[in-house]
Amino acid sequence: MVTYFVSADAVALGLSEKEKNSSELLVRQCLKEHGMVPWEHMESEIFLSAGESLLIARPKSPRTCRLNMKTPRLRRM
């Protein structure tokens, strides 16, 4: 794993083929190593180029609308 960028808003990592399956664990570990609190929920994308993988992860945003009018909003901040 190669760490390219770490902040409270995003993490960018270079991953090997074996590390892609444990990406969520690696992001949490990376945040802890840099003195930040790991995100409770996250979303991430993996981009492939020339045999290398770039993982970009960020905290998952709260829902902005209700699924239907009878259901309360989830993950509201």
PDB file of C-alpha atoms in Angstrom:
ATOM      1  CA  MET A   1       0.000   0.000   0.000  1.00  0.00           C
ATOM      2  CA  VAL A   2       1.241   3.465  -0.913  1.00  0.00           C
ATOM      3  CA  THR A   3      -0.392   6.428   0.822  1.00  0.00           C
ATOM      4  CA  TYR A   4      -0.839   9.380  -1.534  1.00  0.00           C
ATOM      5  CA  PHE A   5      -3.183  11.608   0.493  1.00  0.00           C
ATOM      6  CA  VAL A   6      -4.900  11.525   3.907  1.00  0.00           C
ATOM      7  CA  SER A   7      -7.293  14.096   5.341  1.00  0.00           C
ATOM      8  CA  ALA A   8     -10.561  14.150   7.270  1.00  0.00           C
ATOM      9  CA  ASP A   9     -12.381  14.438   3.918  1.00  0.00           C
ATOM     10  CA  ALA A  10     -10.630  11.858   1.730  1.00  0.00           C
ATOM     11  CA  VAL A  11      -7.976   9.152   1.510  1.00  0.00           C
ATOM     12  CA  ALA A  12      -6.063   8.142  -1.636  1.00  0.00           C
ATOM     13  CA  LEU A  13      -4.089   4.896  -1.619  1.00  0.00           C
ATOM     14  CA  GLY A  14      -2.155   2.899  -4.167  1.00  0.00           C
ATOM     15  CA  LEU A  15      -3.059  -0.774  -3.727  1.00  0.00           C
ATOM     16  CA  SER A  16      -1.616  -4.055  -4.925  1.00  0.00           C
ATOM     17  CA  GLU A  17      -3.870  -6.772  -6.328  1.00  0.00           C
ATOM     18  CA  LYS A  18      -4.004  -8.604  -2.960  1.00  0.00           C
ATOM     19  CA  GLU A  19      -4.893  -5.470  -0.981  1.00  0.00           C
ATOM     20  CA  LYS A  20      -7.992  -4.536  -3.019  1.00  0.00           C
ATOM     21  CA  ASN A  21     -10.171  -7.008  -1.089  1.00  0.00           C
ATOM     22  CA  SER A  22      -9.433  -5.378   2.275  1.00  0.00           C
ATOM     23  CA  SER A  23      -9.703  -1.739   1.194  1.00  0.00           C
ATOM     24  CA  GLU A  24     -12.085  -0.636   3.975  1.00  0.00           C
ATOM     25  CA  LEU A  25      -9.771  -2.023   6.657  1.00  0.00           C
ATOM     26  CA  LEU A  26      -6.761  -0.320   5.040  1.00  0.00           C
ATOM     27  CA  VAL A  27      -8.532   3.056   4.944  1.00  0.00           C
ATOM     28  CA  ARG A  28      -9.463   2.785   8.643  1.00  0.00           C
ATOM     29  CA  GLN A  29      -5.888   1.787   9.507  1.00  0.00           C
ATOM     30  CA  CYS A  30      -4.470   4.682   7.484  1.00  0.00           C
ATOM     31  CA  LEU A  31      -6.725   7.217   9.230  1.00  0.00           C
ATOM     32  CA  LYS A  32      -5.686   5.877  12.648  1.00  0.00           C
ATOM     33  CA  GLU A  33      -1.982   6.042  11.736  1.00  0.00           C
ATOM     34  CA  HIS A  34      -2.382   9.727  10.822  1.00  0.00           C
ATOM     35  CA  GLY A  35      -4.130  10.555  14.109  1.00  0.00           C
ATOM     36  CA  MET A  36      -7.666  10.788  12.732  1.00  0.00           C
ATOM     37  CA  VAL A  37     -10.864   9.069  13.782  1.00  0.00           C
ATOM     38  CA  PRO A  38     -11.928   6.377  11.276  1.00  0.00           C
ATOM     39  CA  TRP A  39     -15.219   7.057   9.508  1.00  0.00           C
ATOM     40  CA  GLU A  40     -18.238   5.055  10.602  1.00  0.00           C
ATOM     41  CA  HIS A  41     -19.524   4.723   7.013  1.00  0.00           C
ATOM     42  CA  MET A  42     -17.521   5.279   3.862  1.00  0.00           C
ATOM     43  CA  GLU A  43     -17.786   5.062   0.099  1.00  0.00           C
ATOM     44  CA  SER A  44     -14.873   4.353  -2.186  1.00  0.00           C
ATOM     45  CA  GLU A  45     -13.877   3.898  -5.806  1.00  0.00           C
ATOM     46  CA  ILE A  46     -10.997   1.955  -7.331  1.00  0.00           C
ATOM     47  CA  PHE A  47      -9.395   3.124 -10.572  1.00  0.00           C
ATOM     48  CA  LEU A  48      -7.156   0.804 -12.610  1.00  0.00           C
ATOM     49  CA  SER A  49      -4.293   2.018 -14.773  1.00  0.00           C
ATOM     50  CA  ALA A  50      -1.281   0.144 -16.136  1.00  0.00           C
ATOM     51  CA  GLY A  51      -1.681  -2.700 -13.647  1.00  0.00           C
ATOM     52  CA  GLU A  52      -1.906  -0.407 -10.625  1.00  0.00           C
ATOM     53  CA  SER A  53      -4.956   0.414  -8.509  1.00  0.00           C
ATOM     54  CA  LEU A  54      -5.818   3.807  -7.035  1.00  0.00           C
ATOM     55  CA  LEU A  55      -8.359   3.797  -4.218  1.00  0.00           C
ATOM     56  CA  ILE A  56     -10.149   7.025  -3.326  1.00  0.00           C
ATOM     57  CA  ALA A  57     -12.308   6.843  -0.195  1.00  0.00           C
ATOM     58  CA  ARG A  58     -14.413   9.444   1.583  1.00  0.00           C
ATOM     59  CA  PRO A  59     -16.967   9.498   4.407  1.00  0.00           C
ATOM     60  CA  LYS A  60     -20.464   8.600   3.302  1.00  0.00           C
ATOM     61  CA  SER A  61     -22.755  11.622   3.331  1.00  0.00           C
ATOM     62  CA  PRO A  62     -26.091  11.575   5.166  1.00  0.00           C
ATOM     63  CA  ARG A  63     -29.309  11.062   3.270  1.00  0.00           C
ATOM     64  CA  THR A  64     -30.803  14.323   2.113  1.00  0.00           C
ATOM     65  CA  CYS A  65     -34.366  13.145   1.537  1.00  0.00           C
ATOM     66  CA  ARG A  66     -36.824  10.606   2.829  1.00  0.00           C
ATOM     67  CA  LEU A  67     -37.445   7.385   0.957  1.00  0.00           C
ATOM     68  CA  ASN A  68     -41.159   7.959   1.433  1.00  0.00           C
ATOM     69  CA  MET A  69     -43.075  10.430   3.561  1.00  0.00           C
ATOM     70  CA  LYS A  70     -43.704   7.886   6.362  1.00  0.00           C
ATOM     71  CA  THR A  71     -40.038   7.034   6.877  1.00  0.00           C
ATOM     72  CA  PRO A  72     -37.715   9.239   8.951  1.00  0.00           C
ATOM     73  CA  ARG A  73     -34.473  10.395   7.365  1.00  0.00           C
ATOM     74  CA  LEU A  74     -31.572   8.101   8.157  1.00  0.00           C
ATOM     75  CA  ARG A  75     -28.021   9.177   9.025  1.00  0.00           C
ATOM     76  CA  ARG A  76     -29.172  12.743   9.615  1.00  0.00           C
ATOM     77  CA  MET A  77     -26.564  15.142  10.965  1.00  0.00           C
TER      78      MET A  77
END
